Amino acid sequence: MSLINTEVKPFKYRLPEWVHFESLEFNEMLKKVINCTFQVNDKGSVVMPKELNKAVDYEGAKYKFGIGGLHSQEKGQVVKPNNSQLFGEFDVASMYPSIIIEQCLFPAHLTKNFLTVYSTFKDERLKAKREGNKVVNAAYKILLNGSYGKFGSKYSFLYSPELLIQTTITGQLSLLMLIEKMTNVGGKVVSANTDGVNVLYKKSNYNNIHAVQFEWEMLTGYELEYTPYAATFNRDVNNYIAIKDEGIKGKGAFAE
């Protein structure tokens, strides 16, 4: 197969106007994101700039950027709410596809026709998810996320490293905004992974927490789905068991 546009010049991330922070820690991190330059290696893969390789410390937790998404750094953690608390995951619905569509990202050689088709796939996936059609939902999920992944493969006709970074860094900044906002109203973010955050909060603080959810959705244009948890047991951020109202969610080494 012939390679598509394999010669990629160094490039910078383009900051969306709605991204902003209040804390010193996240504003210092944002400066690094804006000022750093991204490059690809001989294999055509994007290399994370050294400025972003160090985890950010915020309110007793550490968060690290990655080419694939944001990850908190907890290990050997058990979280179980007491009688006065609630606990759950705020997950961004179809996160990377939503970012691609919201920012009108498309491979230049495919024109905006790419977005027309891609948006249709996303709509069909969310429709199937609402209707409980697991097979169609899963098929479109693979198609949508696979397309995003191909932005980083020089063997794909979708190869566009700039779009990969624009998508994934936007997702990570948006999650950090959510983390900061949840923390500011009294929530405790205990884990963050790619497209969602786990938050422990007082029952009396329910309205404030979910007001933040609404505010964040209005700012970003993305949708958050909430799943209540009775407990989580983490070996680390990528390997855990979550106890839900109905059933158990396992990831990594504990996947079903």
PDB file of C-alpha atoms in Angstrom:
ATOM      1  CA  MET A   1       0.000   0.000   0.000  1.00  0.00           C
ATOM      2  CA  SER A   2       1.290   3.473  -0.807  1.00  0.00           C
ATOM      3  CA  LEU A   3       1.774   5.827   2.127  1.00  0.00           C
ATOM      4  CA  ILE A   4      -0.323   8.994   2.493  1.00  0.00           C
ATOM      5  CA  ASN A   5       1.402  12.280   3.324  1.00  0.00           C
ATOM      6  CA  THR A   6       4.134  10.635   5.396  1.00  0.00           C
ATOM      7  CA  GLU A   7       6.281  13.784   5.487  1.00  0.00           C
ATOM      8  CA  VAL A   8       4.842  15.746   8.408  1.00  0.00           C
ATOM      9  CA  LYS A   9       6.327  19.037   9.536  1.00  0.00           C
ATOM     10  CA  PRO A  10       6.459  19.888  13.275  1.00  0.00           C
ATOM     11  CA  PHE A  11       3.163  21.404  14.403  1.00  0.00           C
ATOM     12  CA  LYS A  12       1.438  22.983  17.397  1.00  0.00           C
ATOM     13  CA  TYR A  13      -1.863  22.361  19.123  1.00  0.00           C
ATOM     14  CA  ARG A  14      -4.646  24.866  18.392  1.00  0.00           C
ATOM     15  CA  LEU A  15      -6.412  25.833  21.625  1.00  0.00           C
ATOM     16  CA  PRO A  16     -10.248  26.003  21.468  1.00  0.00           C
ATOM     17  CA  GLU A  17     -11.569  29.305  22.823  1.00  0.00           C
ATOM     18  CA  TRP A  18     -13.668  27.602  25.507  1.00  0.00           C
ATOM     19  CA  VAL A  19     -10.701  25.996  27.296  1.00  0.00           C
ATOM     20  CA  HIS A  20      -9.778  27.854  30.485  1.00  0.00           C
ATOM     21  CA  PHE A  21      -8.659  27.062  34.038  1.00  0.00           C
ATOM     22  CA  GLU A  22      -8.668  28.781  37.421  1.00  0.00           C
ATOM     23  CA  SER A  23      -5.947  26.879  39.268  1.00  0.00           C
ATOM     24  CA  LEU A  24      -2.238  27.688  39.092  1.00  0.00           C
ATOM     25  CA  GLU A  25      -1.368  24.022  38.455  1.00  0.00           C
ATOM     26  CA  PHE A  26      -3.570  23.626  35.395  1.00  0.00           C
ATOM     27  CA  ASN A  27      -2.737  27.059  33.980  1.00  0.00           C
ATOM     28  CA  GLU A  28       0.972  26.240  34.158  1.00  0.00           C
ATOM     29  CA  MET A  29       0.234  22.975  32.396  1.00  0.00           C
ATOM     30  CA  LEU A  30      -1.825  24.810  29.743  1.00  0.00           C
ATOM     31  CA  LYS A  31       1.115  27.103  28.957  1.00  0.00           C
ATOM     32  CA  LYS A  32       3.247  24.039  28.267  1.00  0.00           C
ATOM     33  CA  VAL A  33       0.596  22.586  25.951  1.00  0.00           C
ATOM     34  CA  ILE A  34       0.316  25.828  23.974  1.00  0.00           C
ATOM     35  CA  ASN A  35       4.068  26.362  23.655  1.00  0.00           C
ATOM     36  CA  CYS A  36       5.270  22.829  22.916  1.00  0.00           C
ATOM     37  CA  THR A  37       5.823  21.459  19.414  1.00  0.00           C
ATOM     38  CA  PHE A  38       4.688  18.028  18.245  1.00  0.00           C
ATOM     39  CA  GLN A  39       6.704  15.883  15.844  1.00  0.00           C
ATOM     40  CA  VAL A  40       6.459  12.428  14.317  1.00  0.00           C
ATOM     41  CA  ASN A  41       9.149   9.753  14.445  1.00  0.00           C
ATOM     42  CA  ASP A  42      10.512   7.621  11.600  1.00  0.00           C
ATOM     43  CA  LYS A  43       7.512   5.293  11.926  1.00  0.00           C
ATOM     44  CA  GLY A  44       5.104   8.174  11.421  1.00  0.00           C
ATOM     45  CA  SER A  45       3.886   8.112  15.034  1.00  0.00           C
ATOM     46  CA  VAL A  46       3.483  11.291  17.074  1.00  0.00           C
ATOM     47  CA  VAL A  47       6.030  11.698  19.871  1.00  0.00           C
ATOM     48  CA  MET A  48       4.794  13.246  23.121  1.00  0.00           C
ATOM     49  CA  PRO A  49       6.908  16.377  23.828  1.00  0.00           C
ATOM     50  CA  LYS A  50       9.072  16.035  26.924  1.00  0.00           C
ATOM     51  CA  GLU A  51       7.334  19.083  28.443  1.00  0.00           C
ATOM     52  CA  LEU A  52       4.144  17.020  28.759  1.00  0.00           C
ATOM     53  CA  ASN A  53       5.708  13.803  30.034  1.00  0.00           C
ATOM     54  CA  LYS A  54       5.612  14.887  33.684  1.00  0.00           C
ATOM     55  CA  ALA A  55       2.388  14.276  35.638  1.00  0.00           C
ATOM     56  CA  VAL A  56       0.459  17.307  36.932  1.00  0.00           C
ATOM     57  CA  ASP A  57      -0.184  17.370  40.703  1.00  0.00           C
ATOM     58  CA  TYR A  58      -3.612  18.701  41.640  1.00  0.00           C
ATOM     59  CA  GLU A  59      -5.463  18.379  44.944  1.00  0.00           C
ATOM     60  CA  GLY A  60      -3.627  15.244  46.039  1.00  0.00           C
ATOM     61  CA  ALA A  61      -3.873  13.446  42.674  1.00  0.00           C
ATOM     62  CA  LYS A  62      -1.584  13.164  39.654  1.00  0.00           C
ATOM     63  CA  TYR A  63      -2.701  13.371  36.019  1.00  0.00           C
ATOM     64  CA  LYS A  64      -0.555  12.563  33.005  1.00  0.00           C
ATOM     65  CA  PHE A  65      -1.021  13.367  29.328  1.00  0.00           C
ATOM     66  CA  GLY A  66      -0.743  10.594  26.771  1.00  0.00           C
ATOM     67  CA  ILE A  67      -1.080  10.225  23.027  1.00  0.00           C
ATOM     68  CA  GLY A  68      -4.158   8.077  23.652  1.00  0.00           C
ATOM     69  CA  GLY A  69      -5.686  10.080  26.494  1.00  0.00           C
ATOM     70  CA  LEU A  70      -5.460  11.398  30.048  1.00  0.00           C
ATOM     71  CA  HIS A  71      -4.623   9.018  32.910  1.00  0.00           C
ATOM     72  CA  SER A  72      -4.582   9.531  36.652  1.00  0.00           C
ATOM     73  CA  GLN A  73      -1.773   7.764  38.488  1.00  0.00           C
ATOM     74  CA  GLU A  74      -3.459   5.986  41.422  1.00  0.00           C
ATOM     75  CA  LYS A  75      -2.503   2.427  42.401  1.00  0.00           C
ATOM     76  CA  GLY A  76      -3.936  -0.097  44.870  1.00  0.00           C
ATOM     77  CA  GLN A  77      -6.998   2.065  45.532  1.00  0.00           C
ATOM     78  CA  VAL A  78     -10.378   1.108  46.998  1.00  0.00           C
ATOM     79  CA  VAL A  79     -13.227   3.653  46.957  1.00  0.00           C
ATOM     80  CA  LYS A  80     -16.513   3.006  48.717  1.00  0.00           C
ATOM     81  CA  PRO A  81     -18.959   5.785  49.642  1.00  0.00           C
ATOM     82  CA  ASN A  82     -20.308   5.986  53.179  1.00  0.00           C
ATOM     83  CA  ASN A  83     -23.970   6.567  54.056  1.00  0.00           C
ATOM     84  CA  SER A  84     -23.701  10.320  53.477  1.00  0.00           C
ATOM     85  CA  GLN A  85     -21.908  10.073  50.115  1.00  0.00           C
ATOM     86  CA  LEU A  86     -22.571   9.290  46.473  1.00  0.00           C
ATOM     87  CA  PHE A  87     -20.047   7.927  43.994  1.00  0.00           C
ATOM     88  CA  GLY A  88     -20.098   7.533  40.242  1.00  0.00           C
ATOM     89  CA  GLU A  89     -18.475   7.934  36.850  1.00  0.00           C
ATOM     90  CA  PHE A  90     -19.056  10.885  34.539  1.00  0.00           C
ATOM     91  CA  ASP A  91     -18.279   9.514  31.084  1.00  0.00           C
ATOM     92  CA  VAL A  92     -18.134  11.572  27.875  1.00  0.00           C
ATOM     93  CA  ALA A  93     -20.483  10.042  25.301  1.00  0.00           C
ATOM     94  CA  SER A  94     -18.586   9.127  22.125  1.00  0.00           C
ATOM     95  CA  MET A  95     -15.810  11.490  23.192  1.00  0.00           C
ATOM     96  CA  TYR A  96     -13.317  11.551  20.330  1.00  0.00           C
ATOM     97  CA  PRO A  97     -15.960  11.444  17.580  1.00  0.00           C
ATOM     98  CA  SER A  98     -17.731  14.350  19.335  1.00  0.00           C
ATOM     99  CA  ILE A  99     -14.491  16.367  19.366  1.00  0.00           C
ATOM    100  CA  ILE A 100     -13.799  15.634  15.705  1.00  0.00           C
ATOM    101  CA  ILE A 101     -17.276  16.843  14.739  1.00  0.00           C
ATOM    102  CA  GLU A 102     -17.364  19.826  17.134  1.00  0.00           C
ATOM    103  CA  GLN A 103     -14.032  21.138  15.834  1.00  0.00           C
ATOM    104  CA  CYS A 104     -14.739  20.239  12.192  1.00  0.00           C
ATOM    105  CA  LEU A 105     -11.624  18.093  11.892  1.00  0.00           C
ATOM    106  CA  PHE A 106     -11.143  16.229   8.625  1.00  0.00           C
ATOM    107  CA  PRO A 107      -8.190  14.940   6.567  1.00  0.00           C
ATOM    108  CA  ALA A 108      -7.499  17.664   4.002  1.00  0.00           C
ATOM    109  CA  HIS A 109      -7.390  15.204   1.098  1.00  0.00           C
ATOM    110  CA  LEU A 110     -10.877  13.901   1.961  1.00  0.00           C
ATOM    111  CA  THR A 111     -12.545  17.360   2.236  1.00  0.00           C
ATOM    112  CA  LYS A 112     -15.541  18.092   4.474  1.00  0.00           C
ATOM    113  CA  ASN A 113     -17.369  15.137   2.955  1.00  0.00           C
ATOM    114  CA  PHE A 114     -15.563  13.096   5.609  1.00  0.00           C
ATOM    115  CA  LEU A 115     -17.456  14.946   8.346  1.00  0.00           C
ATOM    116  CA  THR A 116     -20.803  14.396   6.638  1.00  0.00           C
ATOM    117  CA  VAL A 117     -20.320  10.643   6.628  1.00  0.00           C
ATOM    118  CA  TYR A 118     -18.650  10.553  10.050  1.00  0.00           C
ATOM    119  CA  SER A 119     -21.463  12.543  11.682  1.00  0.00           C
ATOM    120  CA  THR A 120     -24.017  10.115  10.261  1.00  0.00           C
ATOM    121  CA  PHE A 121     -22.125   7.190  11.791  1.00  0.00           C
ATOM    122  CA  LYS A 122     -22.076   8.910  15.197  1.00  0.00           C
ATOM    123  CA  ASP A 123     -25.822   9.647  15.076  1.00  0.00           C
ATOM    124  CA  GLU A 124     -26.575   6.041  14.161  1.00  0.00           C
ATOM    125  CA  ARG A 125     -24.386   4.762  16.974  1.00  0.00           C
ATOM    126  CA  LEU A 126     -26.050   6.919  19.648  1.00  0.00           C
ATOM    127  CA  LYS A 127     -29.488   5.953  18.311  1.00  0.00           C
ATOM    128  CA  ALA A 128     -28.597   2.265  18.609  1.00  0.00           C
ATOM    129  CA  LYS A 129     -27.223   2.844  22.127  1.00  0.00           C
ATOM    130  CA  ARG A 130     -30.439   4.543  23.261  1.00  0.00           C
ATOM    131  CA  GLU A 131     -32.509   1.714  21.782  1.00  0.00           C
ATOM    132  CA  GLY A 132     -30.385  -0.951  23.462  1.00  0.00           C
ATOM    133  CA  ASN A 133     -29.122  -2.411  20.174  1.00  0.00           C
ATOM    134  CA  LYS A 134     -25.755  -3.615  21.447  1.00  0.00           C
ATOM    135  CA  VAL A 135     -24.553  -5.137  18.165  1.00  0.00           C
ATOM    136  CA  VAL A 136     -25.100  -2.008  16.060  1.00  0.00           C
ATOM    137  CA  ASN A 137     -23.800   0.203  18.860  1.00  0.00           C
ATOM    138  CA  ALA A 138     -20.591  -1.839  19.129  1.00  0.00           C
ATOM    139  CA  ALA A 139     -20.087  -1.900  15.357  1.00  0.00           C
ATOM    140  CA  TYR A 140     -20.355   1.869  15.015  1.00  0.00           C
ATOM    141  CA  LYS A 141     -18.189   2.399  18.103  1.00  0.00           C
ATOM    142  CA  ILE A 142     -15.394   0.395  16.494  1.00  0.00           C
ATOM    143  CA  LEU A 143     -15.832   2.257  13.216  1.00  0.00           C
ATOM    144  CA  LEU A 144     -15.831   5.717  14.824  1.00  0.00           C
ATOM    145  CA  ASN A 145     -12.940   5.164  17.227  1.00  0.00           C
ATOM    146  CA  GLY A 146     -11.024   3.177  14.632  1.00  0.00           C
ATOM    147  CA  SER A 147     -11.224   6.128  12.271  1.00  0.00           C
ATOM    148  CA  TYR A 148      -9.782   8.403  14.948  1.00  0.00           C
ATOM    149  CA  GLY A 149      -6.992   5.883  15.569  1.00  0.00           C
ATOM    150  CA  LYS A 150      -6.118   5.800  11.882  1.00  0.00           C
ATOM    151  CA  PHE A 151      -5.267   9.506  12.047  1.00  0.00           C
ATOM    152  CA  GLY A 152      -2.027   8.265  13.587  1.00  0.00           C
ATOM    153  CA  SER A 153      -1.228   5.440  11.158  1.00  0.00           C
ATOM    154  CA  LYS A 154       0.887   6.333   8.142  1.00  0.00           C
ATOM    155  CA  TYR A 155      -0.426   3.204   6.425  1.00  0.00           C
ATOM    156  CA  SER A 156      -3.985   4.545   6.439  1.00  0.00           C
ATOM    157  CA  PHE A 157      -5.646   6.866   3.920  1.00  0.00           C
ATOM    158  CA  LEU A 158      -6.901   8.799   6.993  1.00  0.00           C
ATOM    159  CA  TYR A 159      -3.345   9.556   8.195  1.00  0.00           C
ATOM    160  CA  SER A 160      -3.347  13.055   9.726  1.00  0.00           C
ATOM    161  CA  PRO A 161      -1.137  13.334  12.864  1.00  0.00           C
ATOM    162  CA  GLU A 162      -2.197  16.956  13.435  1.00  0.00           C
ATOM    163  CA  LEU A 163      -5.822  15.829  13.715  1.00  0.00           C
ATOM    164  CA  LEU A 164      -4.874  13.029  16.120  1.00  0.00           C
ATOM    165  CA  ILE A 165      -3.224  15.511  18.486  1.00  0.00           C
ATOM    166  CA  GLN A 166      -5.942  18.116  18.080  1.00  0.00           C
ATOM    167  CA  THR A 167      -8.497  15.483  19.077  1.00  0.00           C
ATOM    168  CA  THR A 168      -6.708  13.812  21.969  1.00  0.00           C
ATOM    169  CA  ILE A 169      -5.280  16.963  23.593  1.00  0.00           C
ATOM    170  CA  THR A 170      -8.689  18.651  23.429  1.00  0.00           C
ATOM    171  CA  GLY A 171     -10.194  15.631  25.161  1.00  0.00           C
ATOM    172  CA  GLN A 172      -7.581  15.710  27.907  1.00  0.00           C
ATOM    173  CA  LEU A 173      -7.955  19.441  28.510  1.00  0.00           C
ATOM    174  CA  SER A 174     -11.736  19.119  28.655  1.00  0.00           C
ATOM    175  CA  LEU A 175     -11.458  16.375  31.297  1.00  0.00           C
ATOM    176  CA  LEU A 176      -9.066  18.491  33.357  1.00  0.00           C
ATOM    177  CA  MET A 177     -11.604  21.330  33.190  1.00  0.00           C
ATOM    178  CA  LEU A 178     -14.243  18.925  34.510  1.00  0.00           C
ATOM    179  CA  ILE A 179     -11.904  17.749  37.276  1.00  0.00           C
ATOM    180  CA  GLU A 180     -11.209  21.334  38.354  1.00  0.00           C
ATOM    181  CA  LYS A 181     -14.884  22.312  38.323  1.00  0.00           C
ATOM    182  CA  MET A 182     -15.974  19.206  40.249  1.00  0.00           C
ATOM    183  CA  THR A 183     -13.252  19.845  42.834  1.00  0.00           C
ATOM    184  CA  ASN A 184     -14.206  23.518  43.220  1.00  0.00           C
ATOM    185  CA  VAL A 185     -17.747  22.595  44.330  1.00  0.00           C
ATOM    186  CA  GLY A 186     -16.611  19.972  46.829  1.00  0.00           C
ATOM    187  CA  GLY A 187     -16.328  16.804  44.766  1.00  0.00           C
ATOM    188  CA  LYS A 188     -13.339  14.481  45.101  1.00  0.00           C
ATOM    189  CA  VAL A 189     -12.090  13.105  41.786  1.00  0.00           C
ATOM    190  CA  VAL A 190     -10.573   9.705  42.580  1.00  0.00           C
ATOM    191  CA  SER A 191      -9.767   8.522  39.051  1.00  0.00           C
ATOM    192  CA  ALA A 192      -9.581   9.792  35.455  1.00  0.00           C
ATOM    193  CA  ASN A 193      -9.114   7.668  32.360  1.00  0.00           C
ATOM    194  CA  THR A 194      -9.316   8.749  28.699  1.00  0.00           C
ATOM    195  CA  ASP A 195     -12.984   9.753  28.514  1.00  0.00           C
ATOM    196  CA  GLY A 196     -14.326   9.813  32.060  1.00  0.00           C
ATOM    197  CA  VAL A 197     -13.784  10.712  35.706  1.00  0.00           C
ATOM    198  CA  ASN A 198     -14.900   8.999  38.927  1.00  0.00           C
ATOM    199  CA  VAL A 199     -16.207  11.437  41.539  1.00  0.00           C
ATOM    200  CA  LEU A 200     -16.991  10.928  45.235  1.00  0.00           C
ATOM    201  CA  TYR A 201     -19.267  13.580  46.758  1.00  0.00           C
ATOM    202  CA  LYS A 202     -21.702  14.264  49.592  1.00  0.00           C
ATOM    203  CA  LYS A 203     -25.393  13.582  49.035  1.00  0.00           C
ATOM    204  CA  SER A 204     -26.082  17.132  50.180  1.00  0.00           C
ATOM    205  CA  ASN A 205     -23.862  18.346  47.323  1.00  0.00           C
ATOM    206  CA  TYR A 206     -25.772  16.533  44.578  1.00  0.00           C
ATOM    207  CA  ASN A 207     -27.237  19.670  42.986  1.00  0.00           C
ATOM    208  CA  ASN A 208     -23.872  21.453  42.826  1.00  0.00           C
ATOM    209  CA  ILE A 209     -22.111  18.467  41.269  1.00  0.00           C
ATOM    210  CA  HIS A 210     -24.723  17.992  38.578  1.00  0.00           C
ATOM    211  CA  ALA A 211     -24.906  21.740  37.935  1.00  0.00           C
ATOM    212  CA  VAL A 212     -21.200  21.490  37.073  1.00  0.00           C
ATOM    213  CA  GLN A 213     -22.051  18.649  34.708  1.00  0.00           C
ATOM    214  CA  PHE A 214     -24.568  20.863  32.894  1.00  0.00           C
ATOM    215  CA  GLU A 215     -22.210  23.865  32.822  1.00  0.00           C
ATOM    216  CA  TRP A 216     -19.387  21.753  31.382  1.00  0.00           C
ATOM    217  CA  GLU A 217     -21.683  20.304  28.704  1.00  0.00           C
ATOM    218  CA  MET A 218     -22.761  23.811  27.662  1.00  0.00           C
ATOM    219  CA  LEU A 219     -19.153  25.017  27.473  1.00  0.00           C
ATOM    220  CA  THR A 220     -17.772  22.095  25.497  1.00  0.00           C
ATOM    221  CA  GLY A 221     -20.751  20.899  23.481  1.00  0.00           C
ATOM    222  CA  TYR A 222     -20.094  17.309  24.656  1.00  0.00           C
ATOM    223  CA  GLU A 223     -22.447  15.075  26.637  1.00  0.00           C
ATOM    224  CA  LEU A 224     -21.737  13.400  29.970  1.00  0.00           C
ATOM    225  CA  GLU A 225     -23.315  10.097  30.961  1.00  0.00           C
ATOM    226  CA  TYR A 226     -23.478   9.298  34.673  1.00  0.00           C
ATOM    227  CA  THR A 227     -23.138   5.793  36.135  1.00  0.00           C
ATOM    228  CA  PRO A 228     -23.509   5.400  39.932  1.00  0.00           C
ATOM    229  CA  TYR A 229     -21.048   3.048  41.634  1.00  0.00           C
ATOM    230  CA  ALA A 230     -21.267   1.225  44.963  1.00  0.00           C
ATOM    231  CA  ALA A 231     -17.472   0.770  45.002  1.00  0.00           C
ATOM    232  CA  THR A 232     -14.350   0.536  42.841  1.00  0.00           C
ATOM    233  CA  PHE A 233     -11.261  -1.622  43.359  1.00  0.00           C
ATOM    234  CA  ASN A 234      -8.241  -0.402  41.352  1.00  0.00           C
ATOM    235  CA  ARG A 235      -4.976  -2.177  40.788  1.00  0.00           C
ATOM    236  CA  ASP A 236      -4.211   0.925  38.731  1.00  0.00           C
ATOM    237  CA  VAL A 237      -6.104   3.250  36.392  1.00  0.00           C
ATOM    238  CA  ASN A 238      -6.331   0.660  33.589  1.00  0.00           C
ATOM    239  CA  ASN A 239      -7.100  -2.405  35.711  1.00  0.00           C
ATOM    240  CA  TYR A 240     -10.089  -2.254  38.039  1.00  0.00           C
ATOM    241  CA  ILE A 241     -13.478  -3.601  39.112  1.00  0.00           C
ATOM    242  CA  ALA A 242     -16.463  -1.281  39.536  1.00  0.00           C
ATOM    243  CA  ILE A 243     -19.589  -2.406  41.391  1.00  0.00           C
ATOM    244  CA  LYS A 244     -22.696  -0.931  39.740  1.00  0.00           C
ATOM    245  CA  ASP A 245     -26.361  -1.005  40.740  1.00  0.00           C
ATOM    246  CA  GLU A 246     -26.844  -3.717  38.151  1.00  0.00           C
ATOM    247  CA  GLY A 247     -23.803  -5.879  37.579  1.00  0.00           C
ATOM    248  CA  ILE A 248     -20.051  -5.456  37.655  1.00  0.00           C
ATOM    249  CA  LYS A 249     -17.733  -3.611  35.272  1.00  0.00           C
ATOM    250  CA  GLY A 250     -14.235  -5.028  34.871  1.00  0.00           C
ATOM    251  CA  LYS A 251     -11.379  -3.505  32.891  1.00  0.00           C
ATOM    252  CA  GLY A 252      -7.928  -4.666  31.891  1.00  0.00           C
ATOM    253  CA  ALA A 253      -6.854  -7.696  33.916  1.00  0.00           C
ATOM    254  CA  PHE A 254     -10.364  -7.839  35.408  1.00  0.00           C
ATOM    255  CA  ALA A 255     -12.338  -7.561  32.150  1.00  0.00           C
ATOM    256  CA  GLU A 256     -15.329  -9.867  31.852  1.00  0.00           C
TER     257      GLU A 256
END
